[in-house]
């Protein structure tokens, strides 16, 4: 069932319940006042008849009966009984009793009773006259009142049906009008595909929940478009970066196979090919690591990690691969107090990759092939600084250095892929840390990393 239909039925159901309750209250109230007024008329008729019988000696029972039968104000099927204290009937409009003897005892006990029997309204009460106690009982059929109640019931029933029909039409129209913005949003969303992710949803200028929904959906589209563009650029750049070394390898092999060559020439060619393959292998590993740490739901195992040991191992690996690189360590304070505080909760292999990338970049982009690592610690944080005296980063490029495959203008002549820093940035994020960079052209760059001791 559609929302519009469900809202219309709900609206009509609520209105029907309210109208039924209102109609019942009105009808019950009208019925109560009808019975009360009719009982009062019966009581007055019975008292008048009793006064005539008891006060006027000239009026006999037979004469009073004739008067009552010819009274133009008599009620339909009117009947009056008068009893003395011994329950002896002194007067009856007709030759029959209205109630059974046990009712008389109930009247003496309660002083006044009202009830209905076979469609007639009956009232019985105690009447005092000259220190004597009498029981007066009167009954009649309220024909006029019953007809008025039937008319009231008919009017209320027809009014209820007409009101429900009107409320159904109004509810259907109002639900359609209220849901029209949602229908517009659905149509707009349905037109958005992978080829036009730049389109946005418009829900009018209102500040209601629908406008907030459209705004939230537009924010989601912004994130989807950004992720889509990043993926597209990633695939494009990755394809380019992988195709280049493959082209070099293919070219080297084809040149080698053109003619016979000496062992030394073959060795030189295969060394060049091996170097390209190693660079491609490194790029592939970095891409896999970057994909792994970019997944939000990727489960990572954290344990106690000594930052100084991880950095030392990464520096040893770097200098073994590149003998002309050098890494210098120092401490921001007393080594005896700082070194025991360099333990955090983290992933050792990921931190190893992050530190390796920062030290490799510091050496690669410095003329002296040297990077200085400064370790520090507080009660909550472990701080690591990587300082080099390299070519620096342009201020306009700093905001983009964490984007995959981005390379600053002044480093494009130096071999690289633009994957190391994005990978490092994501690793630091996964450890709830912070990374800052300060750089001056031709004077060096400093990366400062802060890692919390407890996640």
CSV table of C-alpha atoms in Angstrom, one decimal:
chain,number,residue,atom,x,y,z
A,1,UNK,CA,0.0,0.0,0.0
A,2,UNK,CA,1.4,3.4,-1.0
A,3,UNK,CA,2.0,6.1,1.6
A,4,UNK,CA,-0.7,8.3,0.2
A,5,UNK,CA,-3.3,5.6,0.5
A,6,UNK,CA,-2.2,4.7,4.0
A,7,UNK,CA,-2.2,8.3,5.1
A,8,UNK,CA,-5.7,8.8,3.6
A,9,UNK,CA,-7.1,5.7,5.4
A,10,UNK,CA,-5.4,6.7,8.6
A,11,UNK,CA,-6.9,10.2,8.4
A,12,UNK,CA,-10.4,9.0,7.6
A,13,UNK,CA,-10.1,6.4,10.4
A,14,UNK,CA,-9.1,9.0,13.0
A,15,UNK,CA,-11.9,11.4,11.9
A,16,UNK,CA,-14.4,8.5,11.9
A,17,UNK,CA,-13.5,7.6,15.4
A,18,UNK,CA,-13.8,11.2,16.6
A,19,UNK,CA,-17.1,11.7,14.8
A,20,UNK,CA,-18.5,8.4,16.2
A,21,UNK,CA,-17.5,9.3,19.7
A,22,UNK,CA,-19.0,12.8,19.3
A,23,UNK,CA,-22.2,11.4,17.8
A,24,UNK,CA,-22.5,8.9,20.6
A,25,UNK,CA,-22.1,11.6,23.3
A,26,UNK,CA,-24.6,13.9,21.6
A,27,UNK,CA,-27.2,11.1,21.1
A,28,UNK,CA,-26.7,9.7,24.7
A,29,UNK,CA,-27.0,13.2,26.1
A,30,UNK,CA,-30.2,13.9,24.1
A,31,UNK,CA,-31.7,10.6,25.2
A,32,UNK,CA,-30.9,11.4,28.8
A,33,UNK,CA,-32.6,14.7,28.7
A,34,UNK,CA,-35.6,13.2,26.8
A,35,UNK,CA,-36.1,10.6,29.5
A,36,UNK,CA,-35.7,13.1,32.3
A,37,UNK,CA,-38.1,15.6,30.8
A,38,UNK,CA,-40.7,12.8,30.2
A,39,UNK,CA,-40.3,11.4,33.7
A,40,UNK,CA,-40.9,14.9,35.1
A,41,UNK,CA,-44.1,15.3,33.0
A,42,UNK,CA,-45.3,11.9,34.2
A,43,UNK,CA,-44.5,12.9,37.8
A,44,UNK,CA,-46.5,16.1,37.4
A,45,UNK,CA,-49.4,14.3,35.8
A,46,UNK,CA,-49.5,11.8,38.7
A,47,UNK,CA,-49.3,14.5,41.4
A,48,UNK,CA,-52.1,16.5,39.7
A,49,UNK,CA,-54.3,13.4,39.5
A,50,UNK,CA,-53.6,12.6,43.2
A,51,UNK,CA,-54.5,16.1,44.4
A,52,UNK,CA,-57.8,16.0,42.5
A,53,UNK,CA,-58.7,12.6,44.0
A,54,UNK,CA,-57.6,13.3,47.5
A,55,UNK,CA,-58.5,17.0,47.9
A,56,UNK,CA,-61.8,17.3,46.1
A,57,UNK,CA,-64.6,15.3,47.8
A,58,UNK,CA,-66.9,15.9,44.8
A,59,UNK,CA,-64.6,14.0,42.4
A,60,UNK,CA,-65.0,10.3,42.6
A,61,UNK,CA,-62.8,7.6,41.1
A,62,UNK,CA,-65.3,7.1,38.3
A,63,UNK,CA,-65.5,10.9,37.5
A,64,UNK,CA,-61.7,11.3,37.6
A,65,UNK,CA,-61.3,8.4,35.2
A,66,UNK,CA,-63.7,10.0,32.8
A,67,UNK,CA,-61.8,13.4,33.1
A,68,UNK,CA,-58.5,11.7,32.4
A,69,UNK,CA,-59.8,9.8,29.4
A,70,UNK,CA,-61.1,13.0,27.9
A,71,UNK,CA,-58.1,15.1,28.7
A,72,UNK,CA,-56.7,16.6,25.5
A,73,UNK,CA,-53.3,16.9,27.1
A,74,UNK,CA,-53.1,13.2,28.1
A,75,UNK,CA,-50.0,11.4,27.0
A,76,UNK,CA,-50.1,8.5,24.6
A,77,UNK,CA,-51.2,5.3,26.5
A,78,UNK,CA,-51.1,7.2,29.7
A,79,UNK,CA,-51.9,5.3,32.9
A,80,UNK,CA,-51.8,6.3,36.5
A,81,UNK,CA,-52.1,4.1,39.7
A,82,UNK,CA,-52.5,5.4,43.3
A,83,UNK,CA,-51.8,3.2,46.3
A,84,UNK,CA,-52.3,3.7,50.0
A,85,UNK,CA,-49.8,2.7,52.7
A,86,UNK,CA,-51.2,-0.8,52.7
A,87,UNK,CA,-50.6,-1.2,49.0
A,88,UNK,CA,-54.3,-1.1,48.2
A,89,UNK,CA,-55.1,0.5,44.8
A,90,UNK,CA,-57.2,3.6,45.3
A,91,UNK,CA,-57.2,4.7,41.7
A,92,UNK,CA,-56.3,3.3,38.3
A,93,UNK,CA,-56.8,5.0,35.0
A,94,UNK,CA,-57.6,1.6,33.6
A,95,UNK,CA,-58.6,-1.6,35.3
A,96,UNK,CA,-55.1,-3.0,35.6
A,97,UNK,CA,-52.0,-2.4,37.6
A,98,UNK,CA,-49.0,-1.0,36.0
A,99,UNK,CA,-46.4,-2.8,38.1
A,100,UNK,CA,-46.2,-5.9,40.2
A,101,UNK,CA,-46.5,-5.8,44.1
A,102,UNK,CA,-42.8,-6.3,44.6
A,103,UNK,CA,-42.1,-3.0,42.8
A,104,UNK,CA,-44.2,-1.2,45.4
A,105,UNK,CA,-41.9,-2.4,48.1
A,106,UNK,CA,-38.9,-1.2,46.0
A,107,UNK,CA,-40.5,2.2,45.6
A,108,UNK,CA,-41.1,2.5,49.4
A,109,UNK,CA,-37.4,1.6,49.9
A,110,UNK,CA,-35.9,4.0,47.3
A,111,UNK,CA,-38.6,6.7,47.5
A,112,UNK,CA,-38.5,7.2,43.7
A,113,UNK,CA,-37.7,4.9,40.7
A,114,UNK,CA,-37.6,5.3,36.9
A,115,UNK,CA,-37.5,2.5,34.4
A,116,UNK,CA,-38.8,1.3,31.1
A,117,UNK,CA,-41.0,-1.7,30.4
A,118,UNK,CA,-42.3,-2.9,27.0
A,119,UNK,CA,-41.4,0.4,25.5
A,120,UNK,CA,-43.3,2.5,28.1
A,121,UNK,CA,-41.6,5.0,30.5
A,122,UNK,CA,-42.7,4.3,34.1
A,123,UNK,CA,-42.1,6.5,37.2
A,124,UNK,CA,-43.0,5.6,40.8
A,125,UNK,CA,-42.5,7.7,43.9
A,126,UNK,CA,-43.8,8.5,47.4
A,127,UNK,CA,-46.4,11.2,47.7
A,128,UNK,CA,-47.2,12.8,51.1
A,129,UNK,CA,-50.7,14.2,51.6
A,130,UNK,CA,-52.1,15.2,55.0
A,131,UNK,CA,-49.6,13.1,56.9
A,132,UNK,CA,-50.6,10.1,54.8
A,133,UNK,CA,-48.1,8.4,52.5
A,134,UNK,CA,-49.3,7.3,49.1
A,135,UNK,CA,-47.5,5.6,46.2
A,136,UNK,CA,-48.0,7.2,42.8
A,137,UNK,CA,-47.1,5.3,39.6
A,138,UNK,CA,-47.5,6.7,36.1
A,139,UNK,CA,-46.6,5.3,32.7
A,140,UNK,CA,-46.9,6.5,29.1
A,141,UNK,CA,-45.4,6.1,25.7
A,142,UNK,CA,-43.2,9.0,24.6
A,143,UNK,CA,-44.2,8.9,21.0
A,144,UNK,CA,-43.0,12.5,20.2
A,145,UNK,CA,-39.7,12.1,22.0
A,146,UNK,CA,-39.0,8.7,20.3
A,147,UNK,CA,-39.7,10.2,16.9
A,148,UNK,CA,-37.4,13.1,17.6
A,149,UNK,CA,-34.6,10.7,18.6
A,150,UNK,CA,-35.1,8.7,15.5
A,151,UNK,CA,-34.8,11.9,13.4
A,152,UNK,CA,-31.7,12.9,15.3
A,153,UNK,CA,-30.2,9.4,14.7
A,154,UNK,CA,-31.0,9.6,11.0
A,155,UNK,CA,-29.5,13.1,10.7
A,156,UNK,CA,-26.3,12.1,12.6
A,157,UNK,CA,-25.9,8.9,10.5
A,158,UNK,CA,-26.3,10.8,7.2
A,159,UNK,CA,-24.0,13.5,8.5
A,160,UNK,CA,-21.4,11.0,9.5
A,161,UNK,CA,-21.3,9.3,6.1
A,162,UNK,CA,-21.2,12.7,4.3
A,163,UNK,CA,-18.5,13.9,6.7
A,164,UNK,CA,-16.4,10.7,6.1
A,165,UNK,CA,-16.7,11.0,2.4
A,166,UNK,CA,-15.7,14.7,2.5
A,167,UNK,CA,-12.8,13.9,4.9
A,168,UNK,CA,-11.7,11.0,2.6
A,169,UNK,CA,-11.5,13.4,-0.4
A,170,UNK,CA,-9.8,16.1,1.6
A,171,UNK,CA,-7.3,13.6,3.1
A,172,UNK,CA,-6.5,12.1,-0.3
A,173,UNK,CA,-5.9,15.6,-1.7
A,174,UNK,CA,-3.9,16.8,1.3
A,175,UNK,CA,-1.8,13.6,1.4
A,176,UNK,CA,-1.0,14.0,-2.3
A,177,UNK,CA,0.0,17.6,-1.8
A,178,UNK,CA,2.1,16.8,1.2
A,179,UNK,CA,3.9,13.9,-0.6
A,180,UNK,CA,4.4,15.8,-3.9
A,181,UNK,CA,7.9,16.9,-2.8
A,182,UNK,CA,8.8,13.3,-2.1
A,183,UNK,CA,7.6,12.3,-5.6
A,184,UNK,CA,9.7,15.1,-7.1
A,185,UNK,CA,12.7,13.9,-5.1
A,186,UNK,CA,12.1,10.4,-6.4
A,187,UNK,CA,11.9,11.5,-10.0
A,188,UNK,CA,15.1,13.6,-9.6
A,189,UNK,CA,17.0,10.8,-7.9
A,190,UNK,CA,15.8,8.4,-10.6
A,191,UNK,CA,17.5,10.6,-13.3
A,192,UNK,CA,20.9,10.5,-11.5
A,193,UNK,CA,23.2,7.9,-13.0
A,194,UNK,CA,27.0,7.3,-13.1
A,195,UNK,CA,27.3,9.7,-16.0
A,196,UNK,CA,25.6,12.7,-14.3
A,197,UNK,CA,26.6,12.5,-10.7
A,198,UNK,CA,27.0,16.2,-10.6
A,199,UNK,CA,23.2,16.7,-10.6
A,200,UNK,CA,21.6,17.5,-7.2
A,201,UNK,CA,18.2,17.1,-5.6
A,202,UNK,CA,16.0,20.2,-5.2
A,203,UNK,CA,13.2,20.1,-2.6
A,204,UNK,CA,12.2,23.7,-2.7
A,205,UNK,CA,13.1,26.5,-0.3
A,206,UNK,CA,11.2,25.1,2.7
A,207,UNK,CA,13.1,24.2,5.9
A,208,UNK,CA,11.1,21.1,6.7
A,209,UNK,CA,12.1,17.5,7.0
A,210,UNK,CA,11.9,17.0,3.2
A,211,UNK,CA,14.3,19.8,2.6
A,212,UNK,CA,16.6,18.3,5.2
A,213,UNK,CA,16.3,14.9,3.5
A,214,UNK,CA,17.2,16.4,0.1
A,215,UNK,CA,20.1,18.3,1.7
A,216,UNK,CA,21.4,15.0,3.3
A,217,UNK,CA,21.0,13.2,0.0
A,218,UNK,CA,23.0,15.9,-1.8
A,219,UNK,CA,25.7,15.5,0.8
A,220,UNK,CA,25.7,11.8,0.1
A,221,UNK,CA,25.9,12.5,-3.6
A,222,UNK,CA,28.9,14.7,-3.0
A,223,UNK,CA,30.7,11.9,-1.2
A,224,UNK,CA,29.7,9.4,-3.9
A,225,UNK,CA,30.9,11.7,-6.6
A,226,UNK,CA,34.1,12.4,-4.8
A,227,UNK,CA,34.7,8.7,-4.3
A,228,UNK,CA,33.8,7.9,-7.9
A,229,UNK,CA,36.2,10.6,-9.2
A,230,UNK,CA,38.9,9.3,-6.9
A,231,UNK,CA,38.3,5.8,-8.1
A,232,UNK,CA,38.4,6.9,-11.7
A,233,UNK,CA,41.6,8.9,-11.2
A,234,UNK,CA,43.0,6.0,-9.2
A,235,UNK,CA,42.4,3.5,-11.9
A,236,UNK,CA,43.6,5.9,-14.6
A,237,UNK,CA,46.8,6.8,-12.7
A,238,UNK,CA,47.4,3.2,-11.6
A,239,UNK,CA,47.0,2.0,-15.2
A,240,UNK,CA,49.5,4.6,-16.4
A,241,UNK,CA,52.0,3.9,-13.6
A,242,UNK,CA,51.8,0.1,-14.3
A,243,UNK,CA,51.9,0.5,-18.0
A,244,UNK,CA,55.1,2.6,-18.0
A,245,UNK,CA,57.4,0.0,-16.4
A,246,UNK,CA,55.8,-2.8,-18.5
A,247,UNK,CA,56.5,-0.8,-21.6
A,248,UNK,CA,60.1,-0.3,-20.4
A,249,UNK,CA,60.5,-4.0,-19.7
A,250,UNK,CA,59.1,-4.9,-23.1
A,251,UNK,CA,61.3,-2.5,-24.9
A,252,UNK,CA,64.4,-3.7,-23.1
A,253,UNK,CA,63.7,-7.3,-24.0
A,254,UNK,CA,62.9,-6.5,-27.6
A,255,UNK,CA,66.1,-4.5,-28.0
A,256,UNK,CA,68.1,-7.4,-26.4
A,257,UNK,CA,66.6,-9.9,-28.8
A,258,UNK,CA,67.4,-7.8,-31.9
A,259,UNK,CA,70.9,-9.1,-32.2
A,260,UNK,CA,73.4,-11.3,-30.3
A,261,UNK,CA,75.0,-9.6,-27.4
A,262,UNK,CA,77.9,-10.3,-25.0
A,263,UNK,CA,77.3,-11.6,-21.5
A,264,UNK,CA,78.2,-8.2,-20.1
A,265,UNK,CA,75.6,-6.6,-22.3
A,266,UNK,CA,73.0,-9.1,-21.3
A,267,UNK,CA,73.8,-8.6,-17.6
A,268,UNK,CA,73.4,-4.8,-17.9
A,269,UNK,CA,70.1,-5.2,-19.7
A,270,UNK,CA,68.7,-7.6,-17.1
A,271,UNK,CA,69.9,-5.4,-14.3
A,272,UNK,CA,67.9,-2.5,-15.8
A,273,UNK,CA,64.9,-4.8,-16.2
A,274,UNK,CA,65.3,-6.0,-12.6
A,275,UNK,CA,65.3,-2.5,-11.4
A,276,UNK,CA,62.1,-1.7,-13.2
A,277,UNK,CA,60.5,-4.8,-11.9
A,278,UNK,CA,61.5,-4.0,-8.4
A,279,UNK,CA,60.0,-0.5,-8.7
A,280,UNK,CA,56.8,-2.0,-10.2
A,281,UNK,CA,56.6,-4.5,-7.4
A,282,UNK,CA,57.0,-1.8,-4.8
A,283,UNK,CA,54.2,0.2,-6.5
A,284,UNK,CA,52.0,-2.8,-6.6
A,285,UNK,CA,52.5,-3.4,-2.9
A,286,UNK,CA,51.8,0.2,-2.0
A,287,UNK,CA,48.6,0.1,-4.1
A,288,UNK,CA,47.5,-3.0,-2.3
A,289,UNK,CA,48.3,-1.5,1.1
A,290,UNK,CA,46.5,1.7,0.2
A,291,UNK,CA,43.4,-0.2,-0.9
A,292,UNK,CA,43.5,-2.2,2.3
A,293,UNK,CA,43.7,0.8,4.6
A,294,UNK,CA,41.1,2.7,2.6
A,295,UNK,CA,38.4,0.1,3.4
A,296,UNK,CA,36.4,1.4,6.4
A,297,UNK,CA,35.4,-2.1,7.6
A,298,UNK,CA,38.9,-3.6,7.3
A,299,UNK,CA,39.7,-5.4,10.6
A,300,UNK,CA,43.1,-4.4,11.9
A,301,UNK,CA,45.0,-6.1,14.8
A,302,UNK,CA,46.5,-3.7,17.3
A,303,UNK,CA,49.1,-4.6,19.9
A,304,UNK,CA,51.8,-2.9,21.9
A,305,UNK,CA,54.4,-1.4,19.5
A,306,UNK,CA,57.7,0.2,20.4
A,307,UNK,CA,58.0,3.2,18.0
A,308,UNK,CA,61.8,3.4,18.3
A,309,UNK,CA,62.2,-0.2,17.4
A,310,UNK,CA,59.9,0.0,14.3
A,311,UNK,CA,61.7,3.2,13.1
A,312,UNK,CA,65.1,1.6,13.6
A,313,UNK,CA,64.1,-1.5,11.7
A,314,UNK,CA,62.6,0.5,8.8
A,315,UNK,CA,65.8,2.7,8.7
A,316,UNK,CA,68.0,-0.4,8.5
A,317,UNK,CA,66.0,-1.8,5.7
A,318,UNK,CA,66.1,1.5,3.8
A,319,UNK,CA,69.9,1.9,4.2
A,320,UNK,CA,70.4,-1.7,3.1
A,321,UNK,CA,68.5,-1.1,-0.1
A,322,UNK,CA,70.1,2.3,-0.7
A,323,UNK,CA,73.6,2.4,0.8
A,324,UNK,CA,73.9,6.1,0.0
A,325,UNK,CA,71.0,7.0,2.3
A,326,UNK,CA,71.5,7.9,5.9
A,327,UNK,CA,69.1,8.2,8.9
A,328,UNK,CA,70.1,10.1,12.1
A,329,UNK,CA,68.2,9.6,15.4
A,330,UNK,CA,67.9,12.0,18.3
A,331,UNK,CA,65.5,12.5,21.2
A,332,UNK,CA,63.5,15.5,22.3
A,333,UNK,CA,64.6,15.4,25.9
A,334,UNK,CA,66.5,12.9,28.1
A,335,UNK,CA,66.7,9.5,26.4
A,336,UNK,CA,66.4,7.8,29.8
A,337,UNK,CA,62.9,9.3,30.3
A,338,UNK,CA,61.7,9.3,26.7
A,339,UNK,CA,62.6,5.8,25.5
A,340,UNK,CA,60.5,3.9,27.9
A,341,UNK,CA,57.5,6.0,26.9
A,342,UNK,CA,57.6,5.2,23.2
A,343,UNK,CA,55.2,2.3,23.4
A,344,UNK,CA,51.7,2.7,21.8
A,345,UNK,CA,48.7,0.5,20.7
A,346,UNK,CA,49.1,0.0,17.0
A,347,UNK,CA,49.7,-2.2,14.0
A,348,UNK,CA,53.4,-2.8,13.6
A,349,UNK,CA,53.5,-3.6,9.8
A,350,UNK,CA,51.4,-0.5,8.9
A,351,UNK,CA,53.5,1.8,11.0
A,352,UNK,CA,56.7,0.2,9.5
A,353,UNK,CA,55.4,1.2,6.0
A,354,UNK,CA,54.5,4.7,7.1
A,355,UNK,CA,57.9,5.4,8.7
A,356,UNK,CA,59.7,3.8,5.8
A,357,UNK,CA,57.9,6.0,3.2
A,358,UNK,CA,58.7,9.2,5.2
A,359,UNK,CA,62.3,8.4,5.6
A,360,UNK,CA,62.7,7.3,2.0
A,361,UNK,CA,61.1,10.5,0.7
A,362,UNK,CA,63.3,12.6,3.0
A,363,UNK,CA,66.5,11.0,1.6
A,364,UNK,CA,65.3,10.8,-2.0
A,365,UNK,CA,64.4,14.5,-2.2
A,366,UNK,CA,67.5,15.7,-0.4
A,367,UNK,CA,70.8,16.4,-2.1
A,368,UNK,CA,72.7,15.0,0.9
A,369,UNK,CA,70.5,11.9,1.0
A,370,UNK,CA,70.0,12.4,4.8
A,371,UNK,CA,67.0,12.5,7.1
A,372,UNK,CA,66.9,13.3,10.8
A,373,UNK,CA,64.4,11.5,13.0
A,374,UNK,CA,63.5,13.1,16.4
A,375,UNK,CA,61.6,11.1,19.0
A,376,UNK,CA,59.6,12.6,21.8
A,377,UNK,CA,56.8,11.6,24.2
A,378,UNK,CA,54.3,13.0,26.7
A,379,UNK,CA,51.8,11.3,29.0
A,380,UNK,CA,49.3,10.9,26.1
A,381,UNK,CA,51.2,11.2,22.8
A,382,UNK,CA,54.3,9.9,21.1
A,383,UNK,CA,55.8,12.4,18.7
A,384,UNK,CA,58.0,11.6,15.7
A,385,UNK,CA,59.6,14.3,13.5
A,386,UNK,CA,61.2,13.6,10.1
A,387,UNK,CA,63.5,16.5,9.0
A,388,UNK,CA,65.3,16.8,5.7
A,389,UNK,CA,67.2,19.5,3.9
A,390,UNK,CA,65.7,18.8,0.5
A,391,UNK,CA,64.0,20.7,-2.2
A,392,UNK,CA,60.9,21.4,-0.2
A,393,UNK,CA,57.2,21.5,-1.2
A,394,UNK,CA,55.4,24.4,-2.7
A,395,UNK,CA,52.8,25.9,-0.4
A,396,UNK,CA,50.1,25.5,-3.1
A,397,UNK,CA,50.9,21.8,-3.4
A,398,UNK,CA,50.9,21.0,0.4
A,399,UNK,CA,47.1,20.6,0.4
A,400,UNK,CA,47.2,17.9,-2.3
A,401,UNK,CA,50.2,15.8,-1.2
A,402,UNK,CA,47.9,13.2,0.4
A,403,UNK,CA,46.0,12.5,-2.8
A,404,UNK,CA,46.9,9.3,-4.6
A,405,UNK,CA,49.4,9.8,-7.5
A,406,UNK,CA,49.7,13.5,-6.9
A,407,UNK,CA,53.2,14.8,-7.5
A,408,UNK,CA,54.4,18.3,-6.9
A,409,UNK,CA,55.8,20.3,-9.8
A,410,UNK,CA,59.3,20.5,-8.4
A,411,UNK,CA,59.7,16.7,-7.9
A,412,UNK,CA,58.4,15.4,-11.2
A,413,UNK,CA,62.0,15.0,-12.5
A,414,UNK,CA,62.7,12.6,-9.6
A,415,UNK,CA,61.4,9.1,-9.9
A,416,UNK,CA,58.3,8.4,-7.8
A,417,UNK,CA,54.6,7.3,-8.0
A,418,UNK,CA,52.8,9.6,-5.5
A,419,UNK,CA,51.4,6.7,-3.4
A,420,UNK,CA,53.7,6.7,-0.3
A,421,UNK,CA,52.3,9.9,1.4
A,422,UNK,CA,48.6,9.0,0.8
A,423,UNK,CA,49.3,5.6,2.3
A,424,UNK,CA,51.2,7.1,5.3
A,425,UNK,CA,48.4,9.6,5.9
A,426,UNK,CA,45.7,6.9,5.9
A,427,UNK,CA,47.8,4.7,8.3
A,428,UNK,CA,48.2,7.6,10.7
A,429,UNK,CA,44.4,8.2,10.5
A,430,UNK,CA,43.7,4.5,11.4
A,431,UNK,CA,45.8,5.0,14.5
A,432,UNK,CA,43.8,8.1,15.4
A,433,UNK,CA,46.9,10.2,15.1
A,434,UNK,CA,47.8,13.5,13.5
A,435,UNK,CA,50.3,14.5,10.8
A,436,UNK,CA,51.5,18.0,10.0
A,437,UNK,CA,54.0,19.3,7.5
A,438,UNK,CA,56.1,22.4,7.4
A,439,UNK,CA,58.2,23.0,4.3
A,440,UNK,CA,60.4,25.7,2.7
A,441,UNK,CA,61.6,25.6,-0.9
A,442,UNK,CA,65.2,24.5,-1.1
A,443,UNK,CA,65.6,24.5,2.7
A,444,UNK,CA,63.9,21.3,3.7
A,445,UNK,CA,60.7,19.7,4.9
A,446,UNK,CA,59.6,18.5,8.3
A,447,UNK,CA,56.8,16.0,8.9
A,448,UNK,CA,55.5,15.8,12.5
A,449,UNK,CA,53.5,12.8,13.5
A,450,UNK,CA,51.6,12.4,16.8
A,451,UNK,CA,50.3,9.0,17.8
A,452,UNK,CA,48.1,8.4,20.9
A,453,UNK,CA,49.5,5.9,23.4
A,454,UNK,CA,46.0,4.4,24.0
A,455,UNK,CA,43.3,4.2,21.3
